[in-house]
Amino acid sequence: MDVRKALTIAGSDSGGGAGIQADLKTFQELGVFGMSALTAVTAQNTLGVQAVYPMTKEAVAAQIDSIGADMGTNAVKTGMLFSSEIIRAVSEKISQNQWEKVIVDPVMIAKGGASLLQMEAIEALKKYLLPLAWVVTPNIPEAEVLTGMTITTIDDRKEAAERIMDFGAKHVVVKGGHDEEMEDAVDLLYDGTEFYYFDSKRILTRNTHGTGCTFSAAITAEVAKGSNVYEAVATAKEFIQAAIEADLLIGAGHGPTNHWAYNRKRGILNGTNE
């Protein structure tokens, strides 16, 4: 039995909508065995992040060593890494294990506005982790921080993708969810040669907590199963669209998305689910 595996290296979200909780739910829904290495424990809910308790770099490295020494993985996803020390430790362990299919979600700011990455860690992210990235998935604000440019148009996004690729990433996906001037949510994929666009209907809801984590986790799962990046992004786009559409209405703030919606929707379409 060929069990495909994916490792998420990220923070824990006590509210269950983002972080490793969202990653593991997504892996499971897409038929991939999920493993995790915690970088931090957060106290958070739909109203915001109340506290962050980072792990030591040694604790993070030890978790990754445990996976690498025994189970291995077909793909790796990084999320909230918090500090330059953790970023360097994670980058070193990825290199030591010779893991190539690395999906980097450069998590910086939570939905409620709390900082999830120390500012000094941004340079470490660009220097150590992005050169290892098979795919990097910034939203527009994250792409602006990484490139130092203001992004308002599609052409700006294309230039940002090119600049981010200059750090060493093999593929760049600049997500369009934050561009509320556009009627549709348009994600841009750049593979170093061509630009590809993935459109979806914009859903007017505040319940989008964990969308970035879930989207990149879906890409990771599909890459782990052997999909190319275009195929993986296309599936991830469908997965997150279904998750946003099937609103769970949990909490008084930015509620989580619905991780089981994609398979429920496919089941209905295939006539296999009541």
mmCIF file of C-alpha atoms in Angstrom:
data_model
loop_
_atom_site.group_PDB
_atom_site.id
_atom_site.type_symbol
_atom_site.label_atom_id
_atom_site.label_comp_id
_atom_site.label_asym_id
_atom_site.label_seq_id
_atom_site.Cartn_x
_atom_site.Cartn_y
_atom_site.Cartn_z
ATOM 1 C CA MET A 1 0.000 0.000 0.000
ATOM 2 C CA ASP A 2 1.519 3.299 -1.100
ATOM 3 C CA VAL A 3 0.646 5.752 1.655
ATOM 4 C CA ARG A 4 1.522 9.308 0.715
ATOM 5 C CA LYS A 5 2.719 11.486 3.578
ATOM 6 C CA ALA A 6 2.982 15.209 4.280
ATOM 7 C CA LEU A 7 4.721 17.033 7.117
ATOM 8 C CA THR A 8 3.546 20.407 8.368
ATOM 9 C CA ILE A 9 6.003 22.568 10.306
ATOM 10 C CA ALA A 10 3.857 25.288 11.818
ATOM 11 C CA GLY A 11 2.156 26.737 14.867
ATOM 12 C CA SER A 12 -0.826 25.342 16.733
ATOM 13 C CA ASP A 13 -4.144 27.218 16.589
ATOM 14 C CA SER A 14 -6.238 26.438 19.668
ATOM 15 C CA GLY A 15 -9.319 27.562 17.725
ATOM 16 C CA GLY A 16 -8.761 24.837 15.135
ATOM 17 C CA GLY A 17 -9.196 26.999 12.053
ATOM 18 C CA ALA A 18 -5.599 27.625 11.026
ATOM 19 C CA GLY A 19 -2.083 26.345 11.698
ATOM 20 C CA ILE A 20 -1.340 22.658 12.070
ATOM 21 C CA GLN A 21 -4.968 21.910 12.838
ATOM 22 C CA ALA A 22 -6.065 23.241 9.447
ATOM 23 C CA ASP A 23 -3.131 21.520 7.746
ATOM 24 C CA LEU A 24 -3.855 18.089 9.210
ATOM 25 C CA LYS A 25 -7.566 18.367 8.424
ATOM 26 C CA THR A 26 -6.727 19.263 4.836
ATOM 27 C CA PHE A 27 -4.199 16.446 4.468
ATOM 28 C CA GLN A 28 -6.778 13.974 5.765
ATOM 29 C CA GLU A 29 -9.515 15.208 3.437
ATOM 30 C CA LEU A 30 -7.185 14.857 0.452
ATOM 31 C CA GLY A 31 -6.085 11.331 1.332
ATOM 32 C CA VAL A 32 -2.614 12.062 2.677
ATOM 33 C CA PHE A 33 -1.194 10.942 6.031
ATOM 34 C CA GLY A 34 -0.309 14.061 8.001
ATOM 35 C CA MET A 35 2.551 14.609 10.443
ATOM 36 C CA SER A 36 3.537 17.737 12.350
ATOM 37 C CA ALA A 37 6.370 19.628 13.977
ATOM 38 C CA LEU A 38 5.140 22.431 16.238
ATOM 39 C CA THR A 39 6.939 25.764 16.133
ATOM 40 C CA ALA A 40 4.685 27.562 18.603
ATOM 41 C CA VAL A 41 1.520 27.179 20.616
ATOM 42 C CA THR A 42 -0.978 29.999 20.265
ATOM 43 C CA ALA A 43 -3.987 30.873 22.368
ATOM 44 C CA GLN A 44 -6.476 32.131 19.799
ATOM 45 C CA ASN A 45 -10.076 32.063 18.705
ATOM 46 C CA THR A 46 -12.148 33.805 16.050
ATOM 47 C CA LEU A 47 -11.666 37.135 17.854
ATOM 48 C CA GLY A 48 -7.874 37.102 17.606
ATOM 49 C CA VAL A 49 -4.614 35.831 19.040
ATOM 50 C CA GLN A 50 -4.437 36.184 22.796
ATOM 51 C CA ALA A 51 -0.950 34.712 23.342
ATOM 52 C CA VAL A 52 1.954 33.072 21.490
ATOM 53 C CA TYR A 53 4.324 30.589 23.151
ATOM 54 C CA PRO A 54 7.182 29.736 20.756
ATOM 55 C CA MET A 55 9.083 26.472 20.929
ATOM 56 C CA THR A 56 12.863 26.453 21.193
ATOM 57 C CA LYS A 57 14.790 25.818 17.995
ATOM 58 C CA GLU A 58 16.070 22.580 19.571
ATOM 59 C CA ALA A 59 12.506 21.358 20.153
ATOM 60 C CA VAL A 60 11.543 22.092 16.563
ATOM 61 C CA ALA A 61 14.659 20.407 15.198
ATOM 62 C CA ALA A 62 14.083 17.322 17.359
ATOM 63 C CA GLN A 63 10.550 16.887 16.018
ATOM 64 C CA ILE A 64 11.788 17.088 12.431
ATOM 65 C CA ASP A 65 14.609 14.651 13.202
ATOM 66 C CA SER A 66 12.071 12.137 14.492
ATOM 67 C CA ILE A 67 10.133 12.232 11.224
ATOM 68 C CA GLY A 68 13.226 12.157 9.044
ATOM 69 C CA ALA A 69 14.829 9.235 10.899
ATOM 70 C CA ASP A 70 11.839 6.921 10.629
ATOM 71 C CA MET A 71 8.791 7.894 8.610
ATOM 72 C CA GLY A 72 10.020 10.271 5.950
ATOM 73 C CA THR A 73 7.673 12.437 3.916
ATOM 74 C CA ASN A 74 6.635 13.072 0.306
ATOM 75 C CA ALA A 75 6.147 16.804 0.835
ATOM 76 C CA VAL A 76 6.736 19.437 3.515
ATOM 77 C CA LYS A 77 4.730 22.511 4.324
ATOM 78 C CA THR A 78 5.995 25.370 6.487
ATOM 79 C CA GLY A 79 3.648 27.849 8.096
ATOM 80 C CA MET A 80 4.135 30.028 11.153
ATOM 81 C CA LEU A 81 7.855 29.870 12.017
ATOM 82 C CA PHE A 82 7.927 32.933 14.298
ATOM 83 C CA SER A 83 11.668 33.655 14.651
ATOM 84 C CA SER A 84 14.900 33.715 12.668
ATOM 85 C CA GLU A 85 16.327 30.971 14.911
ATOM 86 C CA ILE A 86 13.466 28.619 14.107
ATOM 87 C CA ILE A 87 13.635 29.489 10.401
ATOM 88 C CA ARG A 88 17.339 28.612 10.297
ATOM 89 C CA ALA A 89 16.796 25.367 12.215
ATOM 90 C CA VAL A 90 13.948 24.328 9.912
ATOM 91 C CA SER A 91 15.945 25.199 6.795
ATOM 92 C CA GLU A 92 18.932 23.185 8.023
ATOM 93 C CA LYS A 93 16.774 20.120 8.734
ATOM 94 C CA ILE A 94 15.038 20.306 5.362
ATOM 95 C CA SER A 95 18.439 20.414 3.675
ATOM 96 C CA GLN A 96 19.821 17.569 5.801
ATOM 97 C CA ASN A 97 16.885 15.342 4.876
ATOM 98 C CA GLN A 98 17.148 16.376 1.216
ATOM 99 C CA TRP A 99 13.439 17.146 1.065
ATOM 100 C CA GLU A 100 12.738 18.869 -2.247
ATOM 101 C CA LYS A 101 8.958 19.283 -2.352
ATOM 102 C CA VAL A 102 8.765 22.137 0.150
ATOM 103 C CA ILE A 103 5.721 24.420 0.159
ATOM 104 C CA VAL A 104 6.346 27.667 2.047
ATOM 105 C CA ASP A 105 3.404 29.652 3.356
ATOM 106 C CA PRO A 106 5.137 32.825 4.611
ATOM 107 C CA VAL A 107 2.757 33.414 7.519
ATOM 108 C CA MET A 108 3.242 36.894 8.947
ATOM 109 C CA ILE A 109 -0.046 38.333 10.198
ATOM 110 C CA ALA A 110 -3.129 36.640 11.673
ATOM 111 C CA LYS A 111 -6.616 37.554 10.424
ATOM 112 C CA GLY A 112 -7.164 39.720 13.485
ATOM 113 C CA GLY A 113 -3.951 41.649 12.866
ATOM 114 C CA ALA A 114 -1.598 39.986 15.366
ATOM 115 C CA SER A 115 1.996 39.559 14.196
ATOM 116 C CA LEU A 116 2.991 35.912 13.803
ATOM 117 C CA LEU A 117 6.511 36.531 12.500
ATOM 118 C CA GLN A 118 9.127 38.732 14.118
ATOM 119 C CA MET A 119 10.299 41.437 11.729
ATOM 120 C CA GLU A 120 13.947 40.388 11.962
ATOM 121 C CA ALA A 121 12.886 36.921 10.834
ATOM 122 C CA ILE A 122 11.837 38.158 7.405
ATOM 123 C CA GLU A 123 15.438 38.403 6.224
ATOM 124 C CA ALA A 124 16.092 34.876 7.472
ATOM 125 C CA LEU A 125 13.034 33.678 5.573
ATOM 126 C CA LYS A 126 14.370 35.185 2.349
ATOM 127 C CA LYS A 127 17.951 34.016 2.895
ATOM 128 C CA TYR A 128 17.505 30.480 4.216
ATOM 129 C CA LEU A 129 14.028 29.130 3.473
ATOM 130 C CA LEU A 130 12.876 30.605 0.156
ATOM 131 C CA PRO A 131 15.858 29.088 -1.725
ATOM 132 C CA LEU A 132 14.527 25.673 -0.623
ATOM 133 C CA ALA A 133 10.931 26.345 -1.679
ATOM 134 C CA TRP A 134 9.311 24.260 -4.400
ATOM 135 C CA VAL A 135 6.291 26.562 -4.051
ATOM 136 C CA VAL A 136 5.845 29.742 -2.021
ATOM 137 C CA THR A 137 2.316 31.089 -1.466
ATOM 138 C CA PRO A 138 2.238 34.707 -0.224
ATOM 139 C CA ASN A 139 -0.918 36.769 -0.111
ATOM 140 C CA ILE A 140 -0.645 40.340 -1.352
ATOM 141 C CA PRO A 141 0.432 41.936 1.988
ATOM 142 C CA GLU A 142 3.043 39.190 2.473
ATOM 143 C CA ALA A 143 4.308 39.643 -1.083
ATOM 144 C CA GLU A 144 4.646 43.371 -0.411
ATOM 145 C CA VAL A 145 6.770 42.700 2.680
ATOM 146 C CA LEU A 146 8.967 40.188 0.859
ATOM 147 C CA THR A 147 9.555 42.460 -2.143
ATOM 148 C CA GLY A 148 9.360 45.927 -0.617
ATOM 149 C CA MET A 149 6.940 47.030 -3.319
ATOM 150 C CA THR A 150 3.320 48.185 -3.352
ATOM 151 C CA ILE A 151 0.988 45.800 -5.155
ATOM 152 C CA THR A 152 -2.234 47.161 -6.647
ATOM 153 C CA THR A 153 -2.493 45.625 -10.130
ATOM 154 C CA ILE A 154 -2.066 42.239 -11.794
ATOM 155 C CA ASP A 155 1.140 43.538 -13.369
ATOM 156 C CA ASP A 156 2.386 44.404 -9.876
ATOM 157 C CA ARG A 157 1.685 40.835 -8.804
ATOM 158 C CA LYS A 158 3.602 39.488 -11.782
ATOM 159 C CA GLU A 159 6.604 41.657 -10.907
ATOM 160 C CA ALA A 160 6.370 40.590 -7.253
ATOM 161 C CA ALA A 161 6.322 36.924 -8.296
ATOM 162 C CA GLU A 162 9.455 37.454 -10.366
ATOM 163 C CA ARG A 163 11.208 39.197 -7.458
ATOM 164 C CA ILE A 164 10.262 36.434 -5.029
ATOM 165 C CA MET A 165 11.535 33.822 -7.462
ATOM 166 C CA ASP A 166 14.869 35.660 -7.433
ATOM 167 C CA PHE A 167 15.258 34.474 -3.812
ATOM 168 C CA GLY A 168 15.426 30.922 -5.151
ATOM 169 C CA ALA A 169 11.856 29.629 -5.047
ATOM 170 C CA LYS A 170 10.924 27.323 -7.944
ATOM 171 C CA HIS A 171 7.267 28.389 -8.169
ATOM 172 C CA VAL A 172 5.415 31.408 -6.758
ATOM 173 C CA VAL A 173 1.685 31.740 -6.127
ATOM 174 C CA VAL A 174 0.561 35.279 -5.291
ATOM 175 C CA LYS A 175 -2.913 34.894 -3.833
ATOM 176 C CA GLY A 176 -5.576 37.434 -4.739
ATOM 177 C CA GLY A 177 -7.996 37.229 -1.849
ATOM 178 C CA HIS A 178 -6.902 40.586 -0.417
ATOM 179 C CA ASP A 179 -7.554 42.469 -3.673
ATOM 180 C CA GLU A 180 -11.141 43.455 -2.968
ATOM 181 C CA GLU A 181 -11.212 45.781 -5.980
ATOM 182 C CA MET A 182 -11.528 42.727 -8.245
ATOM 183 C CA GLU A 183 -14.901 41.024 -8.568
ATOM 184 C CA ASP A 184 -13.287 37.572 -8.587
ATOM 185 C CA ALA A 185 -10.528 36.194 -6.384
ATOM 186 C CA VAL A 186 -7.646 35.644 -8.804
ATOM 187 C CA ASP A 187 -4.523 33.712 -7.802
ATOM 188 C CA LEU A 188 -1.392 34.047 -9.926
ATOM 189 C CA LEU A 189 1.071 31.172 -10.456
ATOM 190 C CA TYR A 190 4.528 31.818 -11.897
ATOM 191 C CA ASP A 191 6.822 28.931 -12.823
ATOM 192 C CA GLY A 192 9.756 31.006 -14.029
ATOM 193 C CA THR A 193 8.526 31.006 -17.609
ATOM 194 C CA GLU A 194 4.753 31.368 -17.719
ATOM 195 C CA PHE A 195 2.046 33.039 -15.648
ATOM 196 C CA TYR A 196 -1.169 31.154 -14.922
ATOM 197 C CA TYR A 197 -4.391 32.540 -13.475
ATOM 198 C CA PHE A 198 -6.886 30.757 -11.226
ATOM 199 C CA ASP A 199 -10.207 32.571 -10.880
ATOM 200 C CA SER A 200 -13.018 31.940 -8.421
ATOM 201 C CA LYS A 201 -16.109 33.823 -7.365
ATOM 202 C CA ARG A 202 -15.427 36.112 -4.428
ATOM 203 C CA ILE A 203 -17.506 35.114 -1.402
ATOM 204 C CA LEU A 204 -18.564 37.993 0.844
ATOM 205 C CA THR A 205 -17.950 36.603 4.320
ATOM 206 C CA ARG A 206 -15.796 37.423 7.312
ATOM 207 C CA ASN A 207 -15.356 33.717 8.040
ATOM 208 C CA THR A 208 -12.043 33.192 6.262
ATOM 209 C CA HIS A 209 -9.773 32.303 9.174
ATOM 210 C CA GLY A 210 -7.194 29.765 8.043
ATOM 211 C CA THR A 211 -7.704 30.173 4.305
ATOM 212 C CA GLY A 212 -3.992 30.672 3.634
ATOM 213 C CA CYS A 213 -2.974 27.672 5.728
ATOM 214 C CA THR A 214 -5.632 25.490 4.134
ATOM 215 C CA PHE A 215 -4.795 26.541 0.578
ATOM 216 C CA SER A 216 -1.081 25.832 0.955
ATOM 217 C CA ALA A 217 -1.817 22.577 2.798
ATOM 218 C CA ALA A 218 -3.975 21.449 -0.127
ATOM 219 C CA ILE A 219 -1.117 22.212 -2.522
ATOM 220 C CA THR A 220 1.202 20.204 -0.250
ATOM 221 C CA ALA A 221 -1.145 17.222 -0.180
ATOM 222 C CA GLU A 222 -1.517 17.172 -3.949
ATOM 223 C CA VAL A 223 2.234 17.517 -4.500
ATOM 224 C CA ALA A 224 2.754 14.639 -2.038
ATOM 225 C CA LYS A 225 0.471 12.536 -4.237
ATOM 226 C CA GLY A 226 2.547 13.319 -7.318
ATOM 227 C CA SER A 227 0.638 16.183 -8.912
ATOM 228 C CA ASN A 228 2.551 18.890 -10.737
ATOM 229 C CA VAL A 229 2.300 22.404 -9.348
ATOM 230 C CA TYR A 230 -0.362 23.589 -11.800
ATOM 231 C CA GLU A 231 -2.581 20.603 -10.943
ATOM 232 C CA ALA A 232 -1.946 21.056 -7.219
ATOM 233 C CA VAL A 233 -2.861 24.752 -7.277
ATOM 234 C CA ALA A 234 -6.011 24.025 -9.315
ATOM 235 C CA THR A 235 -7.185 21.461 -6.752
ATOM 236 C CA ALA A 236 -6.245 23.731 -3.839
ATOM 237 C CA LYS A 237 -8.279 26.535 -5.409
ATOM 238 C CA GLU A 238 -11.331 24.272 -5.627
ATOM 239 C CA PHE A 239 -10.759 23.012 -2.080
ATOM 240 C CA ILE A 240 -10.575 26.458 -0.499
ATOM 241 C CA GLN A 241 -13.470 27.789 -2.565
ATOM 242 C CA ALA A 242 -15.708 25.006 -1.271
ATOM 243 C CA ALA A 243 -14.420 25.570 2.274
ATOM 244 C CA ILE A 244 -15.353 29.270 2.157
ATOM 245 C CA GLU A 245 -18.720 28.748 0.461
ATOM 246 C CA ALA A 246 -19.966 26.206 3.017
ATOM 247 C CA ASP A 247 -19.825 28.632 5.933
ATOM 248 C CA LEU A 248 -19.728 27.026 9.394
ATOM 249 C CA LEU A 249 -20.765 30.226 11.221
ATOM 250 C CA ILE A 250 -18.553 29.481 14.225
ATOM 251 C CA GLY A 251 -17.513 32.259 16.609
ATOM 252 C CA ALA A 252 -18.132 35.989 16.862
ATOM 253 C CA GLY A 253 -15.131 37.099 14.797
ATOM 254 C CA HIS A 254 -13.286 35.709 11.785
ATOM 255 C CA GLY A 255 -14.673 32.187 11.783
ATOM 256 C CA PRO A 256 -12.970 29.113 10.305
ATOM 257 C CA THR A 257 -13.571 27.605 6.900
ATOM 258 C CA ASN A 258 -15.230 24.238 6.305
ATOM 259 C CA HIS A 259 -12.578 21.598 5.663
ATOM 260 C CA TRP A 260 -15.020 18.811 4.815
ATOM 261 C CA ALA A 261 -16.933 20.861 2.225
ATOM 262 C CA TYR A 262 -14.765 19.892 -0.752
ATOM 263 C CA ASN A 263 -15.344 16.160 -0.398
ATOM 264 C CA ARG A 264 -18.997 16.668 0.532
ATOM 265 C CA LYS A 265 -19.461 18.720 -2.623
ATOM 266 C CA ARG A 266 -17.677 16.153 -4.772
ATOM 267 C CA GLY A 267 -19.766 13.386 -3.240
ATOM 268 C CA ILE A 268 -22.967 15.188 -4.123
ATOM 269 C CA LEU A 269 -21.758 15.833 -7.652
ATOM 270 C CA ASN A 270 -20.753 12.200 -8.045
ATOM 271 C CA GLY A 271 -24.073 10.974 -6.685
ATOM 272 C CA THR A 272 -22.396 9.165 -3.790
ATOM 273 C CA ASN A 273 -23.421 11.396 -0.910
ATOM 274 C CA GLU A 274 -26.906 12.231 0.249
#
